[in-house]
Amino acid sequence: MSKSRLIGLTNRALMLIAAGLLVFSYLSILVNPAKMWLVSVAGILFVPLSLINLILLVWAILRRSKAFVIPLLAMLPAVFFIGRYVQSGNRETMAEGSSENTIKVISWNVGRFAYHSDEVDGFEECVDSVFRYLKEQDADVICLQEMYVRDSRKMKEYFGSKMKGYVAEYYMFPGRKGSFGNVTLSRLPVRNRGKVKFDESANLAIFTDYESFGKVFRVYNCHFESYNISVSGIIRGMLDAESDIIAETGTKMKRSITRRPKQVDQVFSDIENCPVEAFVCGDFNDNPMSYTYYRMMRDRKDAFVEAGEGFGATYARLWPLLRIDYVLCPKSCNVLEHDIPRIELSDHYPVITEIAL
């Protein structure tokens, strides 16, 4: 076999592998990861896999290779999904609904206020900065995940001082030095409240029914199973010859990927029995090419897709690759504005949206 023919076959093999992995990422929205968890990994890698196939496509075209068909066909379905990651902006929607009855909603994983914990007084400064920012936003509903307090017995006093005028609905898990959990803050009248707890997990969803402009609606504040993987920890482990960091990371990913769909199904079942229209907010710990996203999107609009602009990534440490925080609203609503400000107060960026009911 000639050298040129061998190179050609190798190139085609690489293209087929890259194309096959991209096709697997499409399947991740349909396959329950509890049954086939590796498909979900391909979904996580949708963006880099798309870029790899794009590079291979351009390279094949420049070489005038007929193999360009392989990455081209693999990338065609990506046209229908790329809008979940990046948007050019939809100002027409904003203008059309600007006079309607609106509410402003924020969802933010505040990361237990640990983003600057290595600095002197970093925790207290982070807490003050987060709540100062939230007060400036003047939102109607605020969904916080990984909220941390040192004394959960004084929650009402705590939020009374931090967010005067807001009523807090919450569920906190006891920790070693304090408590953490989900908190929903609002100035709207509360009509009902509850929670969806997950087995063997310190994650959960809480829900609150609010009334605004004569309409009652429910807001789910979700925090689904996380990977519990530290990027810095992985790097340190790779530098340690005796470390089993790769195997440990794989185990953590599998555990998270297989647990999360059960939690998602629990919340979905609760939504199905909800007597009013439901908003779903929170940290899903999953990207738009996932079973989680498409399950939660049933009969809802993605606020970013409707009115976002630029990259939709919300996880600061791997920006712009990971979009895992969402505000999903009922289809009857009109999304007017959407913003993901890149403020350095958590490893997640807040998701801020204005919605016409």
Coordinates of C-alpha atoms in Angstrom, one line a residue:
M1 CA 0.0 0.0 0.0
S2 CA 1.4 3.4 -1.0
K3 CA 2.1 6.1 1.6
S4 CA -0.5 8.5 0.1
R5 CA -3.2 5.8 0.1
L6 CA -2.4 5.0 3.8
I7 CA -2.7 8.7 4.7
G8 CA -6.0 8.9 2.9
L9 CA -7.5 5.9 4.7
T10 CA -6.2 7.2 8.0
N11 CA -7.8 10.6 7.4
R12 CA -11.1 9.0 6.5
A13 CA -11.0 6.8 9.6
L14 CA -10.5 9.9 11.8
M15 CA -13.4 11.7 10.0
L16 CA -15.6 8.7 10.6
I17 CA -14.7 8.5 14.3
A18 CA -15.3 12.3 14.8
A19 CA -18.6 12.1 12.8
G20 CA -19.7 9.0 14.8
L21 CA -19.1 10.8 18.1
L22 CA -21.0 13.8 17.0
V23 CA -24.0 11.6 16.0
F24 CA -23.8 10.1 19.5
S25 CA -24.1 13.5 20.9
Y26 CA -27.4 14.0 19.1
L27 CA -28.7 10.8 20.6
S28 CA -28.0 12.1 24.1
I29 CA -31.2 14.1 24.1
L30 CA -33.3 10.9 23.6
V31 CA -31.4 8.3 25.6
N32 CA -31.9 8.0 29.3
P33 CA -28.3 8.2 30.7
A34 CA -29.3 5.8 33.5
K35 CA -29.5 3.1 30.8
M36 CA -26.5 4.2 28.6
W37 CA -24.4 6.8 30.4
L38 CA -21.6 7.0 27.8
V39 CA -24.0 8.6 25.3
S40 CA -24.5 11.4 27.7
V41 CA -20.7 12.1 27.7
A42 CA -20.9 12.6 23.9
G43 CA -23.7 15.2 24.6
I44 CA -21.4 17.1 27.0
L45 CA -18.8 17.2 24.2
F46 CA -21.2 18.5 21.6
V47 CA -19.4 21.9 21.1
P48 CA -15.8 20.6 20.8
L49 CA -17.1 17.7 18.6
S50 CA -18.8 20.2 16.3
L51 CA -15.7 22.3 16.1
I52 CA -13.5 19.2 15.3
N53 CA -15.9 18.2 12.5
L54 CA -15.9 21.8 11.2
I55 CA -12.1 21.8 11.1
L56 CA -12.1 18.4 9.3
L57 CA -14.7 19.7 6.8
V58 CA -12.6 22.8 5.9
W59 CA -9.5 20.8 5.7
A60 CA -11.1 18.2 3.4
I61 CA -12.5 21.0 1.1
L62 CA -9.1 22.7 0.9
R63 CA -7.5 19.3 -0.1
R64 CA -10.3 18.7 -2.6
S65 CA -11.0 15.4 -0.9
K66 CA -14.4 13.7 -1.6
A67 CA -14.3 12.7 2.1
F68 CA -15.6 16.2 3.0
V69 CA -19.1 14.5 2.8
I70 CA -18.4 12.7 6.1
P71 CA -18.1 15.7 8.4
L72 CA -20.7 17.7 6.3
L73 CA -23.4 15.1 6.8
A74 CA -22.5 14.7 10.5
M75 CA -22.8 18.5 11.0
L76 CA -26.1 19.0 9.3
P77 CA -28.3 18.2 12.4
A78 CA -26.1 20.6 14.4
V79 CA -27.9 23.5 12.8
F80 CA -31.0 22.7 14.8
F81 CA -29.0 22.7 18.1
I82 CA -26.4 25.4 18.0
G83 CA -28.9 28.0 18.9
R84 CA -29.1 26.5 22.4
Y85 CA -25.4 27.6 22.9
V86 CA -25.1 30.9 21.0
Q87 CA -27.6 33.5 19.9
S88 CA -27.4 36.6 17.7
G89 CA -30.1 38.4 19.7
N90 CA -33.8 38.8 19.2
R91 CA -34.7 42.5 19.8
E92 CA -38.0 42.2 17.9
T93 CA -39.4 40.0 20.7
M94 CA -38.3 42.6 23.3
A95 CA -40.0 45.4 21.5
E96 CA -43.3 43.5 20.9
G97 CA -43.8 42.6 24.5
S98 CA -42.4 45.7 26.2
S99 CA -45.8 47.0 27.3
E100 CA -47.1 43.7 28.7
N101 CA -47.4 42.7 32.4
T102 CA -43.9 41.5 33.1
I103 CA -41.8 39.9 35.9
K104 CA -38.1 39.8 36.2
V105 CA -36.6 36.4 37.2
I106 CA -33.0 35.6 38.3
S107 CA -31.5 32.1 38.7
W108 CA -28.0 31.9 40.2
N109 CA -25.9 29.2 41.8
V110 CA -23.9 31.3 44.3
G111 CA -21.5 28.4 45.1
R112 CA -21.8 28.7 48.9
F113 CA -20.1 32.1 48.5
A114 CA -16.7 30.3 48.3
Y115 CA -15.4 31.9 45.1
H116 CA -13.1 34.3 47.0
S117 CA -12.8 32.2 50.2
D118 CA -9.0 32.0 49.9
E119 CA -8.8 35.8 50.5
V120 CA -8.9 37.5 53.9
D121 CA -12.6 38.2 54.7
G122 CA -13.4 36.8 51.2
F123 CA -16.5 34.9 52.4
E124 CA -18.2 38.0 54.0
E125 CA -17.2 40.2 51.1
C126 CA -18.6 37.7 48.6
V127 CA -21.9 37.5 50.5
D128 CA -22.3 41.3 50.7
S129 CA -21.4 41.6 47.0
V130 CA -23.9 39.0 45.9
F131 CA -26.8 40.5 47.8
R132 CA -25.9 44.0 46.9
Y133 CA -26.0 43.0 43.2
L134 CA -29.3 41.2 43.7
K135 CA -30.9 44.3 45.3
E136 CA -29.7 46.4 42.4
Q137 CA -31.4 44.0 39.9
D138 CA -34.7 44.6 41.7
A139 CA -36.1 41.2 40.4
D140 CA -39.5 39.8 41.2
V141 CA -38.4 36.2 41.7
I142 CA -34.8 35.1 42.6
C143 CA -33.8 31.4 42.6
L144 CA -30.6 30.7 44.4
Q145 CA -28.8 27.3 44.5
E146 CA -25.9 26.3 46.8
M147 CA -27.0 29.1 49.2
Y148 CA -25.0 28.8 52.4
V149 CA -25.7 30.2 55.9
R150 CA -23.9 29.5 59.2
D151 CA -27.0 29.4 61.3
S152 CA -30.2 28.1 59.5
R153 CA -32.3 28.8 62.6
K154 CA -32.1 32.5 61.8
M155 CA -33.0 32.4 58.1
K156 CA -35.9 34.8 58.4
E157 CA -33.8 37.4 60.2
Y158 CA -30.9 36.7 57.8
F159 CA -32.9 37.5 54.6
G160 CA -34.9 40.2 56.4
S161 CA -31.6 42.1 56.7
K162 CA -30.0 41.1 53.4
M163 CA -33.1 41.4 51.1
K164 CA -35.6 43.6 52.8
G165 CA -39.1 43.4 51.3
Y166 CA -38.5 39.8 50.0
V167 CA -40.0 36.6 51.4
A168 CA -37.7 33.6 51.4
E169 CA -38.9 30.0 50.7
Y170 CA -36.1 27.5 51.3
Y171 CA -34.9 24.1 52.2
M172 CA -31.4 23.7 53.8
F173 CA -29.3 20.7 54.4
P174 CA -27.1 20.6 57.5
G175 CA -23.3 20.8 56.8
R176 CA -20.2 20.7 58.9
K177 CA -20.0 24.4 59.6
G178 CA -23.4 25.6 58.4
S179 CA -26.3 24.8 56.1
F180 CA -26.7 24.9 52.4
G181 CA -29.6 24.4 49.9
N182 CA -32.1 26.2 47.6
V183 CA -33.7 29.5 48.3
T184 CA -36.4 31.3 46.3
L185 CA -36.9 35.0 47.1
S186 CA -39.8 37.1 46.0
R187 CA -42.0 40.1 46.7
L188 CA -45.0 38.5 45.1
P189 CA -47.9 36.9 47.2
V190 CA -47.3 33.2 48.0
R191 CA -50.2 30.8 47.3
N192 CA -48.5 27.5 47.9
R193 CA -45.1 25.9 48.5
G194 CA -43.4 22.5 48.5
K195 CA -40.3 20.5 47.7
V196 CA -39.1 17.5 45.6
K197 CA -36.4 15.7 47.5
F198 CA -34.1 13.2 45.9
D199 CA -32.9 9.9 47.3
E200 CA -29.3 9.8 48.7
S201 CA -28.6 13.3 47.6
A202 CA -27.9 16.8 49.0
N203 CA -29.7 18.2 45.9
L204 CA -33.4 19.0 45.5
A205 CA -36.0 21.1 43.9
I206 CA -38.3 23.5 45.8
F207 CA -41.4 25.1 44.3
T208 CA -43.5 28.1 45.1
D209 CA -46.8 29.3 43.7
Y210 CA -47.0 33.0 43.2
E211 CA -49.7 35.4 42.0
S212 CA -48.9 38.4 39.8
F213 CA -51.3 40.5 37.6
G214 CA -54.2 38.2 38.6
K215 CA -52.3 35.1 37.4
V216 CA -51.1 32.2 39.6
F217 CA -48.0 30.4 38.4
R218 CA -45.4 28.0 39.9
V219 CA -41.6 28.5 40.0
Y220 CA -39.4 25.4 40.4
N221 CA -36.0 26.1 41.8
C222 CA -33.9 23.1 40.9
H223 CA -30.4 21.9 41.7
F224 CA -29.7 18.5 40.0
E225 CA -26.8 16.2 40.8
S226 CA -23.4 17.7 40.1
Y227 CA -20.2 16.0 39.0
N228 CA -18.2 17.1 42.1
I229 CA -15.2 17.4 39.8
S230 CA -12.5 20.1 40.4
V231 CA -10.6 21.1 37.4
S232 CA -7.6 22.1 39.6
G233 CA -7.9 18.8 41.4
I234 CA -7.7 16.9 38.0
I235 CA -4.6 18.9 37.0
R236 CA -2.9 18.2 40.4
G237 CA -3.8 14.5 40.1
M238 CA -2.4 14.2 36.5
L239 CA 0.9 15.7 37.8
D240 CA 1.0 13.0 40.5
A241 CA 2.3 9.8 39.1
E242 CA 0.6 7.7 41.8
S243 CA -2.8 9.3 41.5
D244 CA -5.8 7.5 40.1
I245 CA -7.5 10.8 39.2
I246 CA -8.6 9.6 35.8
A247 CA -10.4 6.5 37.2
E248 CA -11.9 8.6 40.0
T249 CA -13.1 11.2 37.7
G250 CA -14.8 8.6 35.5
T251 CA -16.5 7.1 38.5
K252 CA -17.8 10.5 39.7
M253 CA -19.1 11.3 36.2
K254 CA -20.9 7.9 35.9
R255 CA -22.5 8.3 39.3
S256 CA -23.7 11.8 38.5
I257 CA -24.9 11.0 35.0
T258 CA -26.9 8.0 36.2
R259 CA -28.4 9.7 39.2
R260 CA -29.5 12.9 37.5
P261 CA -32.2 11.4 35.2
K262 CA -34.0 9.9 38.2
Q263 CA -34.1 13.4 39.8
V264 CA -35.2 14.9 36.6
D265 CA -38.0 12.4 36.2
Q266 CA -39.2 13.1 39.8
V267 CA -39.4 16.9 39.0
F268 CA -41.0 16.2 35.7
S269 CA -43.7 14.0 37.3
D270 CA -44.4 16.8 39.8
I271 CA -44.7 19.3 37.0
E272 CA -47.1 17.0 35.2
N273 CA -49.4 17.2 38.2
C274 CA -49.1 20.9 38.7
P275 CA -52.5 22.7 38.5
V276 CA -51.0 25.9 37.2
E277 CA -48.3 26.9 34.6
A278 CA -44.8 26.3 35.7
F279 CA -41.5 28.0 35.3
V280 CA -38.4 25.8 35.7
C281 CA -35.2 27.5 36.9
G282 CA -31.9 26.4 38.3
D283 CA -28.6 24.7 38.0
F284 CA -29.3 21.5 35.9
N285 CA -25.6 20.5 35.8
D286 CA -26.3 19.4 32.3
N287 CA -25.9 21.1 28.9
P288 CA -28.6 21.6 26.2
M289 CA -27.6 18.4 24.5
S290 CA -29.0 16.2 27.3
Y291 CA -31.9 14.2 28.5
T292 CA -32.2 16.6 31.4
Y293 CA -32.7 19.7 29.2
Y294 CA -35.2 18.2 26.8
R295 CA -37.2 16.6 29.6
M296 CA -37.5 19.9 31.5
M297 CA -38.2 21.8 28.2
R298 CA -41.4 19.9 27.6
D299 CA -44.1 22.6 26.9
R300 CA -41.7 25.4 27.8
K301 CA -39.6 28.0 26.2
D302 CA -35.9 28.5 26.8
A303 CA -35.4 32.2 27.8
F304 CA -31.9 32.3 26.3
V305 CA -33.1 30.9 22.9
E306 CA -36.0 33.4 22.9
A307 CA -34.1 36.5 23.7
G308 CA -30.4 35.8 24.5
E309 CA -27.4 37.2 22.8
G310 CA -23.9 35.8 22.4
F311 CA -22.7 32.7 24.2
G312 CA -25.1 31.2 26.6
A313 CA -22.4 29.6 28.8
T314 CA -23.0 30.0 32.5
Y315 CA -20.2 28.0 34.1
A316 CA -17.4 30.5 34.6
R317 CA -14.4 28.2 34.9
L318 CA -15.0 26.5 31.5
W319 CA -16.5 29.5 29.6
P320 CA -17.7 29.5 26.9
L321 CA -18.2 25.7 26.7
L322 CA -20.7 24.9 29.5
R323 CA -24.3 26.2 29.7
I324 CA -25.9 24.5 32.7
D325 CA -28.1 27.1 34.3
Y326 CA -31.5 27.9 32.9
V327 CA -34.8 29.9 33.1
L328 CA -37.5 28.0 31.3
C329 CA -41.0 29.5 31.0
P330 CA -44.4 28.4 29.9
K331 CA -45.1 28.7 26.1
S332 CA -47.8 31.2 26.8
C333 CA -45.3 33.7 28.1
N334 CA -43.2 36.1 26.0
V335 CA -39.5 36.5 26.8
L336 CA -38.5 40.1 26.5
E337 CA -34.9 40.2 27.7
H338 CA -32.2 37.8 28.7
D339 CA -28.8 38.4 30.1
I340 CA -25.9 36.4 31.6
P341 CA -23.6 39.0 33.2
R342 CA -20.0 37.8 33.6
I343 CA -19.5 38.9 37.2
E344 CA -16.8 37.1 39.3
L345 CA -18.8 36.3 42.4
S346 CA -19.4 32.6 41.9
D347 CA -18.2 29.8 39.6
H348 CA -21.6 30.3 37.9
Y349 CA -22.9 33.4 36.2
P350 CA -26.4 34.6 37.0
V351 CA -29.2 34.1 34.5
I352 CA -31.4 37.2 34.4
T353 CA -34.6 37.4 32.3
E354 CA -37.7 39.6 31.9
I355 CA -40.8 37.8 30.9
A356 CA -44.3 38.9 30.0
L357 CA -47.0 36.7 31.6

